[in-house]
Tab-separated table of C-alpha atoms and ligand atoms in Angstrom:
chain	number	residue	atom	x	y	z
A	6	MET	CA	27.105	-21.631	14.116
A	7	ALA	CA	27.753	-20.215	10.645
A	8	SER	CA	29.327	-16.653	10.762
A	9	ALA	CA	27.621	-13.548	9.545
A	10	THR	CA	29.131	-13.591	6.316
A	11	ALA	CA	27.131	-17.182	5.277
A	12	ILE	CA	24.397	-15.607	6.284
A	13	LYS	CA	21.962	-15.331	2.969
A	14	PRO	CA	19.769	-12.925	2.360
A	15	ALA	CA	15.394	-13.960	1.805
A	16	LEU	CA	13.616	-14.347	-1.442
A	17	HIS	CA	10.423	-13.670	0.195
A	18	VAL	CA	7.778	-16.163	-1.313
A	19	GLU	CA	4.209	-15.965	-0.434
A	20	VAL	CA	1.129	-18.656	-1.397
A	21	ARG	CA	-2.318	-18.225	-0.776
A	22	VAL	CA	-4.049	-21.180	0.269
A	23	LEU	CA	-7.680	-21.680	-0.530
A	24	ASP	CA	-10.551	-21.887	2.469
A	25	VAL	CA	-12.310	-24.587	1.187
A	26	PRO	CA	-15.794	-25.007	3.926
A	27	GLY	CA	-15.514	-28.036	4.850
A	28	THR	CA	-11.909	-29.288	4.629
A	29	ILE	CA	-9.026	-28.791	7.261
A	30	VAL	CA	-5.605	-27.681	5.419
A	31	ARG	CA	-2.048	-28.194	6.365
A	32	THR	CA	-0.444	-24.609	5.523
A	33	ASP	CA	2.889	-26.300	7.082
A	34	SER	CA	2.391	-28.905	5.069
A	35	VAL	CA	1.979	-27.052	1.923
A	36	GLN	CA	4.688	-25.399	2.414
A	37	LYS	CA	6.601	-27.799	3.253
A	38	GLU	CA	5.849	-28.997	-0.465
A	39	VAL	CA	6.082	-26.208	-1.974
A	40	VAL	CA	9.349	-25.239	-0.576
A	41	GLU	CA	10.823	-29.028	-1.207
A	42	TRP	CA	9.598	-28.145	-4.850
A	43	LEU	CA	10.745	-24.821	-5.442
A	44	SER	CA	13.896	-26.348	-4.773
A	45	THR	CA	14.866	-28.847	-6.651
A	46	GLN	CA	12.660	-27.124	-10.064
A	47	PHE	CA	13.649	-23.757	-10.400
A	48	LEU	CA	17.167	-22.401	-10.705
A	49	SER	CA	16.166	-18.593	-9.846
A	50	LEU	CA	12.920	-16.796	-9.707
A	51	ARG	CA	11.725	-12.505	-10.648
A	52	ILE	CA	10.579	-10.310	-8.023
A	53	ASP	CA	6.677	-10.344	-9.167
A	54	GLN	CA	6.389	-13.293	-10.565
A	55	GLU	CA	4.001	-15.494	-10.364
A	56	VAL	CA	4.339	-19.069	-9.919
A	57	LYS	CA	3.145	-21.687	-12.505
A	58	GLY	CA	3.165	-24.997	-13.146
A	59	TYR	CA	2.082	-26.093	-9.749
A	60	GLU	CA	-0.903	-28.254	-9.855
A	61	LYS	CA	1.381	-31.346	-9.440
A	62	LEU	CA	2.301	-31.070	-5.933
A	63	GLN	CA	0.381	-33.536	-3.572
A	64	GLN	CA	-1.210	-30.506	-2.397
A	65	SER	CA	-1.813	-28.273	-5.208
A	66	ALA	CA	-5.880	-27.889	-4.529
A	67	ALA	CA	-5.863	-26.644	-2.025
A	68	ILE	CA	-3.132	-24.209	-3.242
A	69	ASP	CA	-4.937	-20.832	-4.916
A	70	SER	CA	-1.620	-18.680	-6.421
A	71	ILE	CA	2.364	-18.637	-5.376
A	72	LYS	CA	3.956	-15.296	-5.328
A	73	VAL	CA	7.277	-13.548	-5.635
A	74	VAL	CA	7.566	-10.100	-3.235
A	75	ASP	CA	11.103	-9.864	-2.416
A	76	CYS	CA	13.819	-10.663	-1.456
A	77	SER	CA	15.970	-9.001	1.938
A	78	ALA	CA	18.574	-8.871	-0.411
A	79	ASN	CA	17.160	-5.436	-1.595
A	80	ASN	CA	19.631	-4.613	-5.168
A	81	SER	CA	18.589	-2.588	-7.461
A	82	GLU	CA	20.390	-4.210	-10.395
A	83	THR	CA	18.454	-7.386	-10.088
A	84	SER	CA	15.079	-8.087	-9.716
A	85	ILE	CA	16.362	-12.267	-10.972
A	86	TYR	CA	17.765	-13.981	-8.063
A	87	LYS	CA	19.990	-17.688	-8.442
A	88	LEU	CA	18.232	-19.900	-5.941
A	89	ASP	CA	22.109	-21.294	-4.771
A	90	GLU	CA	22.753	-17.535	-3.727
A	91	VAL	CA	19.265	-16.273	-0.951
A	92	ARG	CA	17.322	-18.859	1.594
A	93	LEU	CA	13.774	-19.346	0.449
A	94	ASP	CA	11.909	-17.906	2.368
A	95	VAL	CA	7.467	-19.528	1.526
A	96	GLN	CA	4.918	-18.027	3.702
A	97	THR	CA	1.614	-19.528	3.871
A	98	TYR	CA	-2.091	-17.874	4.506
A	99	ILE	CA	-5.261	-18.190	4.458
A	100	LEU	CA	-7.402	-15.018	3.937
A	101	TYR	CA	-9.672	-13.908	6.267
A	102	ASN	CA	-13.228	-12.462	5.152
A	103	GLY	CA	-13.016	-8.765	5.875
A	104	GLU	CA	-14.885	-7.397	8.831
A	105	ASP	CA	-14.211	-9.660	12.901
A	106	GLY	CA	-17.321	-9.205	13.581
A	107	ASN	CA	-15.462	-6.657	16.630
A	108	SER	CA	-17.042	-3.065	14.887
A	109	ARG	CA	-17.219	-1.986	18.335
A	110	SER	CA	-16.829	1.186	20.209
A	111	SER	CA	-14.631	1.552	23.008
A	112	SER	CA	-17.386	3.437	25.077
A	113	ASP	CA	-19.385	0.610	27.376
A	114	ASP	CA	-22.596	3.064	28.501
A	115	GLY	CA	-24.424	2.857	25.251
A	116	ASN	CA	-24.515	5.992	23.531
A	117	ASP	CA	-22.004	6.117	20.636
A	118	GLU	CA	-23.635	3.125	18.567
A	119	ASP	CA	-23.261	5.715	16.350
A	120	SER	CA	-18.926	6.296	16.507
A	121	PRO	CA	-18.044	4.199	17.338
A	122	HIS	CA	-14.172	4.565	18.402
A	123	PHE	CA	-12.624	1.352	17.004
A	124	ASN	CA	-12.935	-0.890	14.070
A	125	ILE	CA	-11.337	-5.115	14.008
A	126	SER	CA	-10.956	-6.623	10.973
A	127	GLN	CA	-8.962	-10.399	10.838
A	128	LEU	CA	-5.760	-10.711	9.053
A	129	PRO	CA	-4.697	-11.766	6.056
A	130	SER	CA	-8.061	-9.987	4.801
A	131	LYS	CA	-10.101	-10.374	1.742
A	132	LYS	CA	-11.409	-6.850	1.247
A	133	PHE	CA	-7.179	-5.661	1.605
A	134	VAL	CA	-6.202	-7.933	-1.353
A	135	GLY	CA	-4.957	-5.799	-4.189
A	136	LEU	CA	-4.250	-2.551	-1.726
A	137	TRP	CA	-0.555	-3.204	-1.985
A	138	ASP	CA	-0.164	-3.994	-5.789
A	139	SER	CA	-2.316	-0.900	-5.880
A	140	LEU	CA	0.023	2.324	-4.162
A	141	VAL	CA	2.530	3.280	-7.166
A	142	PHE	CA	5.193	5.442	-4.842
A	143	ASP	CA	8.475	7.775	-6.938
A	144	ARG	CA	10.673	5.177	-4.688
A	145	PRO	CA	10.235	1.637	-3.187
A	146	THR	CA	8.777	2.485	0.177
A	147	PRO	CA	6.682	0.401	1.056
A	148	ALA	CA	9.264	-2.199	0.195
A	149	THR	CA	12.248	-0.410	2.642
A	150	LEU	CA	9.210	-0.187	6.130
A	151	LEU	CA	8.034	-3.569	5.371
A	152	ARG	CA	11.289	-5.357	5.687
A	153	PHE	CA	12.687	-2.565	8.225
A	154	ILE	CA	9.837	-3.814	10.060
A	155	THR	CA	9.429	-7.199	10.047
A	156	ARG	CA	12.815	-6.942	10.617
A	157	MET	CA	12.710	-4.708	14.322
A	158	MET	CA	10.038	-6.950	15.272
A	159	THR	CA	12.405	-9.684	14.604
A	160	ILE	CA	15.035	-8.455	16.546
A	161	ALA	CA	13.052	-7.148	19.163
A	162	SER	CA	11.125	-10.483	19.736
A	163	ASN	CA	14.562	-11.960	20.826
A	164	PRO	CA	14.613	-12.754	24.430
A	165	GLU	CA	17.802	-12.708	25.535
A	166	LEU	CA	17.721	-8.975	24.510
A	167	ASP	CA	18.158	-6.115	28.197
A	168	GLN	CA	15.343	-3.878	27.088
A	169	THR	CA	15.278	-0.467	29.052
A	170	LEU	CA	19.311	-0.233	27.324
A	171	LEU	CA	17.232	-0.143	23.597
A	172	ASN	CA	15.015	2.148	22.453
A	173	TRP	CA	12.121	0.270	20.024
A	174	ASN	CA	8.257	2.632	20.198
A	175	ARG	CA	6.361	-0.140	17.742
A	176	LEU	CA	5.557	2.849	16.171
A	177	LEU	CA	4.936	4.234	12.786
A	178	LEU	CA	4.102	7.727	11.627
A	179	LEU	CA	3.380	7.572	7.654
A	180	HIS	CA	2.751	11.910	7.038
A	181	GLY	CA	2.429	14.644	4.293
A	182	PRO	CA	-0.973	16.103	1.657
A	183	PRO	CA	-4.329	14.428	1.336
A	184	GLY	CA	-4.911	11.489	-0.778
A	185	THR	CA	-1.045	10.441	-1.220
A	186	GLY	CA	-1.741	7.032	0.051
A	187	LYS	CA	-0.972	7.157	3.807
A	188	THR	CA	-3.868	5.196	5.098
A	189	THR	CA	-4.299	2.702	2.230
A	190	LEU	CA	-0.429	1.705	2.862
A	191	CYS	CA	-0.847	1.408	6.617
A	192	ARG	CA	-3.212	-1.651	6.215
A	193	ALA	CA	-1.459	-2.631	3.828
A	194	LEU	CA	1.619	-2.589	5.281
A	195	ALA	CA	-0.699	-4.092	7.677
A	196	GLN	CA	-1.824	-7.551	5.740
A	197	LYS	CA	2.002	-7.867	4.309
A	198	LEU	CA	3.447	-7.834	8.212
A	199	THR	CA	1.185	-10.217	9.104
A	200	ILE	CA	2.214	-12.987	5.946
A	201	ARG	CA	5.186	-11.929	6.278
A	202	LEU	CA	5.384	-12.656	9.676
A	203	GLY	CA	3.910	-15.963	9.566
A	204	GLY	CA	5.734	-17.988	10.812
A	205	ARG	CA	5.521	-16.125	14.363
A	206	PHE	CA	1.883	-15.570	14.615
A	207	THR	CA	-1.045	-17.798	13.593
A	208	HIS	CA	-3.280	-14.465	11.829
A	209	GLY	CA	-2.852	-10.460	12.332
A	210	LYS	CA	-6.090	-8.411	14.108
A	211	LEU	CA	-6.452	-4.773	12.450
A	212	VAL	CA	-7.809	-2.179	15.619
A	213	GLU	CA	-7.786	0.854	13.311
A	214	ILE	CA	-8.681	3.555	15.227
A	215	ASN	CA	-11.608	6.601	14.990
A	216	SER	CA	-9.803	9.360	16.450
A	217	PRO	CA	-10.706	12.789	15.613
A	218	SER	CA	-14.920	10.943	17.192
A	219	MET	CA	-12.929	10.510	20.240
A	220	LEU	CA	-12.878	14.152	20.775
A	221	SER	CA	-15.149	15.842	18.581
A	222	LYS	CA	-18.123	13.939	20.074
A	223	TRP	CA	-17.149	12.783	23.013
A	224	PHE	CA	-15.639	16.651	24.644
A	225	GLY	CA	-14.193	15.981	28.342
A	226	GLU	CA	-14.071	12.222	27.665
A	227	SER	CA	-11.462	11.489	25.526
A	228	SER	CA	-8.634	10.805	27.911
A	229	ARG	CA	-11.692	8.224	29.081
A	230	LEU	CA	-11.780	6.359	25.812
A	231	VAL	CA	-8.080	6.583	24.657
A	232	GLY	CA	-8.099	4.546	28.293
A	233	LYS	CA	-10.173	1.870	26.983
A	234	MET	CA	-9.351	1.839	24.029
A	235	PHE	CA	-5.807	0.589	24.999
A	236	GLU	CA	-6.884	-1.552	27.767
A	237	GLY	CA	-8.256	-2.769	24.373
A	238	ILE	CA	-5.538	-3.008	23.095
A	239	HIS	CA	-3.901	-4.849	25.743
A	240	ALA	CA	-6.479	-7.544	25.803
A	241	LEU	CA	-6.161	-8.213	22.261
A	242	ALA	CA	-2.519	-8.555	22.677
A	243	ASP	CA	-2.418	-11.135	25.512
A	244	ASP	CA	-3.205	-13.489	22.583
A	245	GLU	CA	0.111	-14.364	22.111
A	246	THR	CA	-0.347	-16.211	18.069
A	247	THR	CA	-2.158	-12.780	17.159
A	248	LEU	CA	-0.236	-10.130	15.681
A	249	VAL	CA	-1.721	-6.444	16.523
A	250	CYS	CA	-1.961	-3.845	14.407
A	251	ILE	CA	-2.912	-0.685	15.336
A	252	LEU	CA	-3.951	2.310	12.884
A	253	ILE	CA	-4.574	5.311	14.177
A	254	ASP	CA	-5.379	8.207	11.336
A	255	GLU	CA	-5.362	11.415	11.945
A	256	VAL	CA	-3.170	11.389	14.991
A	257	GLU	CA	-2.539	14.729	15.341
A	258	SER	CA	-5.842	15.405	17.110
A	259	LEU	CA	-5.446	12.291	19.376
A	260	THR	CA	-1.882	14.023	20.269
A	261	GLY	CA	-2.368	18.529	19.659
A	262	MET	CA	1.033	19.458	20.632
A	263	ARG	CA	0.069	20.262	24.487
A	264	GLU	CA	1.829	23.251	24.769
A	265	ARG	CA	-0.647	24.574	22.193
A	266	VAL	CA	-3.890	23.559	24.013
A	267	ALA	CA	-2.899	24.214	27.310
A	268	SER	CA	-3.098	28.296	26.551
A	269	GLY	CA	-7.363	27.412	25.318
A	270	ASN	CA	-10.774	26.255	26.320
A	271	GLU	CA	-9.344	22.535	25.832
A	272	VAL	CA	-7.575	22.131	28.274
A	273	GLY	CA	-7.860	19.518	29.985
A	274	ASP	CA	-9.676	17.303	27.611
A	275	ALA	CA	-6.973	17.586	24.765
A	276	LEU	CA	-4.587	17.991	27.403
A	277	ARG	CA	-4.970	14.720	29.531
A	278	ALA	CA	-6.378	12.383	26.232
A	279	THR	CA	-2.566	13.214	24.844
A	280	ASN	CA	-1.340	12.402	28.261
A	281	GLN	CA	-3.069	9.011	28.190
A	282	VAL	CA	-2.456	8.249	24.320
A	283	LEU	CA	1.471	8.705	25.772
A	284	THR	CA	1.121	6.468	28.925
A	285	GLY	CA	-0.405	4.140	26.242
A	286	LEU	CA	2.052	3.669	23.760
A	287	ASP	CA	4.716	3.725	27.369
A	288	ARG	CA	3.505	0.468	27.973
A	289	ILE	CA	1.569	-0.643	24.908
A	290	LYS	CA	5.855	-0.926	23.732
A	291	HIS	CA	6.208	-4.227	25.686
A	292	ARG	CA	4.222	-6.235	23.891
A	293	SER	CA	6.158	-8.607	21.387
A	294	ASN	CA	3.215	-8.709	18.753
A	295	VAL	CA	2.097	-5.254	17.973
A	296	MET	CA	2.773	-2.815	16.379
A	297	VAL	CA	1.496	1.421	16.000
A	298	PHE	CA	0.855	2.372	12.496
A	299	CYS	CA	0.037	6.778	12.510
A	300	THR	CA	-1.307	9.377	9.500
A	301	SER	CA	-0.731	12.784	9.718
A	302	ASN	CA	-0.583	15.329	7.181
A	303	LEU	CA	0.166	18.235	10.015
A	304	LEU	CA	2.982	16.904	11.381
A	305	SER	CA	3.489	20.514	12.850
A	306	ALA	CA	0.839	20.468	15.565
A	307	ILE	CA	2.232	16.796	16.396
A	308	ASP	CA	2.742	17.006	20.591
A	309	SER	CA	6.657	17.039	20.209
A	310	ALA	CA	6.532	14.295	23.742
A	311	PHE	CA	4.282	11.950	20.560
A	312	LEU	CA	7.102	12.573	17.926
A	313	ASP	CA	10.224	11.523	19.487
A	314	ARG	CA	8.893	7.857	20.435
A	315	VAL	CA	8.035	8.030	16.535
A	316	ASP	CA	10.674	4.644	15.306
A	317	ILE	CA	10.361	5.550	11.666
A	318	LYS	CA	8.354	8.948	9.996
A	319	GLN	CA	7.991	8.780	6.685
A	320	PHE	CA	6.776	11.788	4.223
A	321	ILE	CA	4.962	10.296	1.759
A	322	PRO	CA	4.866	12.780	-0.983
A	323	ASN	CA	3.082	13.731	-4.176
A	324	PRO	CA	3.650	11.612	-7.289
A	325	CYS	CA	5.702	12.221	-9.263
A	326	ALA	CA	4.946	12.686	-13.205
A	327	SER	CA	6.318	8.617	-13.550
A	328	ALA	CA	4.031	7.569	-10.988
A	329	ALA	CA	1.214	9.882	-11.913
A	330	TYR	CA	2.030	7.953	-15.237
A	331	GLN	CA	1.483	4.354	-13.409
A	332	ILE	CA	-1.861	5.652	-11.308
A	333	LEU	CA	-3.479	6.591	-15.272
A	334	ARG	CA	-2.509	3.962	-16.455
A	335	THR	CA	-3.453	2.034	-14.250
A	336	CYS	CA	-7.671	3.202	-14.456
A	337	PHE	CA	-7.367	3.888	-18.042
A	338	ASN	CA	-6.454	-0.885	-18.198
A	339	GLU	CA	-8.996	-0.755	-16.054
A	340	PHE	CA	-11.726	1.263	-18.227
A	341	VAL	CA	-10.256	-1.203	-20.991
A	342	ARG	CA	-10.482	-4.088	-19.342
A	343	CYS	CA	-14.156	-3.671	-18.512
A	344	GLY	CA	-15.673	-3.122	-21.745
A	345	ILE	CA	-16.022	0.465	-21.060
A	346	LEU	CA	-12.839	1.662	-23.651
A	347	VAL	CA	-11.569	0.592	-26.777
A	348	SER	CA	-9.391	0.832	-29.309
A	349	SER	CA	-9.801	2.817	-32.030
A	350	GLU	CA	-11.444	1.073	-34.631
A	351	ASP	CA	-9.685	2.795	-37.103
A	352	PRO	CA	-5.320	2.584	-38.021
A	353	GLN	CA	-5.475	5.768	-38.691
A	354	ASP	CA	-6.707	8.143	-35.858
A	355	ILE	CA	-3.694	6.604	-33.546
A	356	ALA	CA	-1.221	5.666	-36.209
A	357	ASP	CA	1.506	8.877	-36.579
A	358	PRO	CA	1.197	10.870	-39.781
A	359	SER	CA	4.552	12.268	-39.894
A	360	CYS	CA	6.357	9.071	-37.817
A	361	THR	CA	8.707	7.575	-41.134
A	362	VAL	CA	8.610	3.737	-39.328
A	363	SER	CA	4.931	3.539	-38.847
A	364	ALA	CA	4.812	4.001	-43.305
A	365	ASP	CA	7.202	0.917	-43.101
A	366	LEU	CA	4.863	-0.865	-41.369
A	367	ASN	CA	1.303	-2.518	-42.334
A	368	PHE	CA	-1.441	-0.460	-40.938
A	369	THR	CA	-2.847	-3.478	-39.238
A	370	MET	CA	0.207	-3.499	-36.530
A	371	SER	CA	-1.025	0.240	-34.415
A	372	ASP	CA	0.716	1.678	-33.141
A	373	TRP	CA	0.013	-0.831	-29.644
A	374	VAL	CA	2.462	-2.972	-31.534
A	375	PHE	CA	5.151	-3.996	-28.806
A	376	MET	CA	2.968	-4.277	-25.602
A	377	ASP	CA	-0.098	-5.964	-24.846
A	378	TYR	CA	-2.967	-5.315	-27.447
A	379	GLU	CA	-4.998	-1.444	-26.242
A	380	TYR	CA	-3.411	-2.788	-23.456
A	381	PHE	CA	-1.485	1.158	-22.272
A	382	PRO	CA	2.476	-0.230	-21.572
A	383	THR	CA	4.392	0.829	-18.849
A	384	LEU	CA	6.882	3.900	-18.825
A	385	GLN	CA	9.694	1.761	-19.724
A	386	GLN	CA	8.028	-0.158	-22.651
A	387	VAL	CA	6.301	3.990	-23.925
A	388	ASN	CA	9.997	4.785	-23.712
A	389	PHE	CA	11.405	2.025	-25.533
A	390	HIS	CA	9.291	1.519	-28.133
A	391	LEU	CA	7.394	4.734	-28.721
A	392	TRP	CA	10.185	7.356	-28.553
A	393	ASN	CA	8.916	8.299	-31.947
A	394	ARG	CA	4.972	7.430	-31.970
A	395	PRO	CA	4.133	11.195	-30.422
A	396	HIS	CA	0.627	10.313	-30.841
A	397	SER	CA	0.467	6.996	-29.601
A	398	PRO	CA	-1.557	6.153	-26.910
A	399	GLY	CA	1.284	5.251	-24.181
A	400	ARG	CA	2.898	8.770	-25.296
A	401	LYS	CA	-0.198	11.363	-25.519
A	402	LEU	CA	-0.902	9.254	-22.111
A	403	TRP	CA	2.711	9.999	-20.557
A	404	SER	CA	2.538	13.847	-21.959
A	405	LEU	CA	-1.378	14.726	-19.784
A	406	ALA	CA	0.543	12.047	-16.721
A	407	GLN	CA	3.613	15.098	-17.377
A	408	ARG	CA	1.108	17.794	-16.975
A	409	ALA	CA	-0.618	16.538	-13.716
A	410	GLU	CA	2.426	16.109	-12.201
A	411	GLY	CA	2.166	17.574	-8.336
A	412	LEU	CA	-1.961	16.098	-7.775
A	413	SER	CA	-2.771	14.021	-5.192
A	414	GLY	CA	-3.205	9.975	-5.968
A	415	ARG	CA	-6.252	10.649	-5.215
A	416	GLU	CA	-6.469	13.291	-7.068
A	417	LEU	CA	-5.429	11.536	-10.437
A	418	ARG	CA	-7.285	8.173	-9.733
A	419	ARG	CA	-10.513	10.873	-9.763
A	420	LEU	CA	-9.955	13.094	-12.863
A	421	ALA	CA	-9.447	9.558	-15.466
A	422	PHE	CA	-13.594	8.723	-13.527
A	423	LYS	CA	-13.851	11.723	-14.499
A	424	ALA	CA	-12.888	13.029	-17.510
A	425	LEU	CA	-14.935	9.749	-18.498
A	426	ALA	CA	-17.995	10.650	-16.408
A	427	LEU	CA	-17.602	13.815	-18.269
A	428	HIS	CA	-16.986	13.921	-20.847
A	429	THR	CA	-17.797	10.496	-22.564
A	430	PHE	CA	-21.718	9.877	-23.231
A	431	ALA	CA	-21.364	6.085	-24.571
A	432	ASP	CA	-19.842	2.230	-23.257
A	433	PRO	CA	-17.731	1.445	-25.361
A	434	THR	CA	-15.880	4.697	-26.380
A	435	THR	CA	-12.535	4.645	-27.920
A	436	VAL	CA	-9.706	5.501	-25.299
A	437	LEU	CA	-8.649	8.463	-28.167
A	438	ASP	CA	-11.610	9.743	-27.026
A	439	GLY	CA	-10.241	9.049	-23.030
A	440	LEU	CA	-7.505	11.045	-23.287
A	441	SER	CA	-9.557	13.723	-24.797
A	442	ALA	CA	-11.710	13.847	-21.643
A	443	LEU	CA	-8.543	13.276	-19.953
A	444	ALA	CA	-7.445	16.336	-21.378
A	445	ARG	CA	-10.036	18.361	-21.005
A	446	VAL	CA	-10.678	17.239	-17.400
A	447	LEU	CA	-6.919	18.718	-17.192
A	448	ASP	CA	-7.958	21.579	-19.037
A	449	ASP	CA	-10.855	22.562	-17.022
A	450	GLU	CA	-9.826	21.377	-13.094
A	451	HIS	CA	-5.978	22.775	-13.383
A	452	PRO	CA	-5.375	24.931	-15.867
A	453	SER	CA	-2.433	26.951	-14.734
A	454	PHE	CA	-1.233	23.120	-13.168
A	455	GLN	CA	2.017	23.198	-15.265
A	456	ARG	CA	4.488	20.955	-14.827
A	457	GLU	CA	7.602	23.646	-14.213
A	458	ASN	CA	5.786	23.885	-10.533
A	459	GLY	CA	4.477	20.569	-10.240
A	460	LYS	CA	7.576	20.316	-8.136
A	461	GLU	CA	7.466	23.000	-5.619
A	462	SER	CA	3.244	22.059	-5.549
A	463	ASN	CA	4.429	18.065	-4.206
A	464	GLN	CA	4.816	19.539	-1.125
A	465	TYR	CA	1.422	20.356	0.237
A	466	GLU	CA	-1.003	23.263	-1.116
A	467	CYS	CA	-1.792	22.021	-4.761
A	468	ARG	CA	-5.212	21.180	-5.739
B	527	ATP	N1	0.501	6.489	-5.123
B	527	ATP	C1	-0.579	6.167	-4.723
B	527	ATP	N2	-0.807	5.502	-5.929
B	527	ATP	C2	-1.552	4.341	-6.123
B	527	ATP	N3	-3.574	4.898	-5.725
B	527	ATP	C3	-2.890	6.418	-4.490
B	527	ATP	C4	-1.927	6.143	-4.135
B	527	ATP	N4	-2.136	7.507	-3.234
B	527	ATP	C5	-3.739	7.232	-3.105
B	527	ATP	N5	-4.448	7.095	-4.329
B	527	ATP	C6	-5.696	6.306	-4.269
B	527	ATP	O1	-6.215	6.991	-3.253
B	527	ATP	C7	-7.239	6.593	-2.509
B	527	ATP	C8	-7.027	7.503	-1.304
B	527	ATP	O2	-5.894	6.693	-0.645
B	527	ATP	P1	-5.368	7.629	0.764
B	527	ATP	O3	-7.008	6.945	1.714
B	527	ATP	O4	-4.810	6.512	2.000
B	527	ATP	O5	-5.093	8.589	1.556
B	527	ATP	P2	-4.538	9.177	3.166
B	527	ATP	O6	-3.102	10.142	2.418
B	527	ATP	O7	-4.454	8.053	3.800
B	527	ATP	O8	-5.534	10.629	2.955
B	527	ATP	P3	-5.912	11.807	3.443
B	527	ATP	O9	-4.579	11.939	4.413
B	527	ATP	O10	-7.282	12.554	3.045
B	527	ATP	O11	-5.804	10.879	4.893
B	527	ATP	C9	-6.964	5.140	-2.463
B	527	ATP	O12	-7.059	4.668	-2.619
B	527	ATP	C10	-6.254	5.339	-3.536
B	527	ATP	O13	-7.175	5.070	-4.420
B	528	MG	MG1	-5.781	9.122	5.630
């Protein structure tokens, strides 16, 4: 038996397999061939690397992409791993089309068709592609959470384990200000978890629960609806080859503090609903193929017995300045990619007249130099290559991002869009006009939003 120290960290690789109608692809044999190919043809792989050159593989026609996504060693010093020092964990997956076709109401009396209480998607789903990469956080929170949940689910699936001696409720709670990516992160985690645990589950289902609708519309009915919802979840979980992920958004509306509701008018209903959720969670924790994700803006309004059951409580803050830059950068690069913004035709527009370096450069090399032509560079590139070019687009965007620190991710993505809609008049427009438009929107909407108070307002009401 291998000793614990001899066990190598896992390097996770995701292989997306094409779903060609009329053909049956053996994902297990694709996986085997890719493992063999990577182990024999590569000495090292880098996190985020899109592995190319697989055309010669026998089953290459079935492969859409191969991507190195994470390493359980979590070494922040390097993103490159030698293959003889890691264990390759290659997971193949096929994307399902959007909804399960099972979007349905948990009420059976037929009166609530306009307000379904939950919605089911097959995982991994086409509609969630890109979510994971679109999220920007100050810390590697998504990868850390994914590793933790994967590990916990693996440990808890050990049939030898005496569950009465350990406590694991399969419950994750993301909390924080509005618009910081909590719901998006839950969906992305469910998608990634299904792929990561592909060796155990053939596919996944994401059950998204519309908690406010259970209370608001069906006053007096809530506890019955919650009970039925958990029955539905148990029925789904009966198929042990399916990973069942449950997303309860705005969980405070279903699990309000019982002390508080007991003193209000809606005593019976809300109180019974909270009790029903707690009972439902206690039953579900014995299902080895279930994981529950919850979000909330109002931790203080959640019942303490519910909070006590949460295994992982993660605060999701507003983005810091560097994360704000990355969010704005992806928005502006998308405008460039679609031809809505174009680089300035006159290099004088973007050259810094006070900069001695530019005098040595032929002006055909604009301040986009060292970077992908026209696209906004990473912050690292800005700091490294553009430190003495304050008028370059990258530097200008960085100073605007610093002013926008403390705004939510949702607000930042909206600002980029609003800037162009309000202050530019035709397509295409220049990148510099786009940046001026962003500066105007920031001036108009957040005139007093200074960097100094950004950190304080990063907590909650900064909008
Ligand atoms: N950290 C982030 N990185 C990138 N985009 C973000 C981030 N946070 C939010 N967004 C953007 O804002 C949108 C809203 O995010 P989401 O609905 O997940 O936020 P939320 O925290 O659940 O908000 P609420 O608390 O209001 O429900 C997302 O579609 C995404 O485009
Ligand atoms: Mg949300």
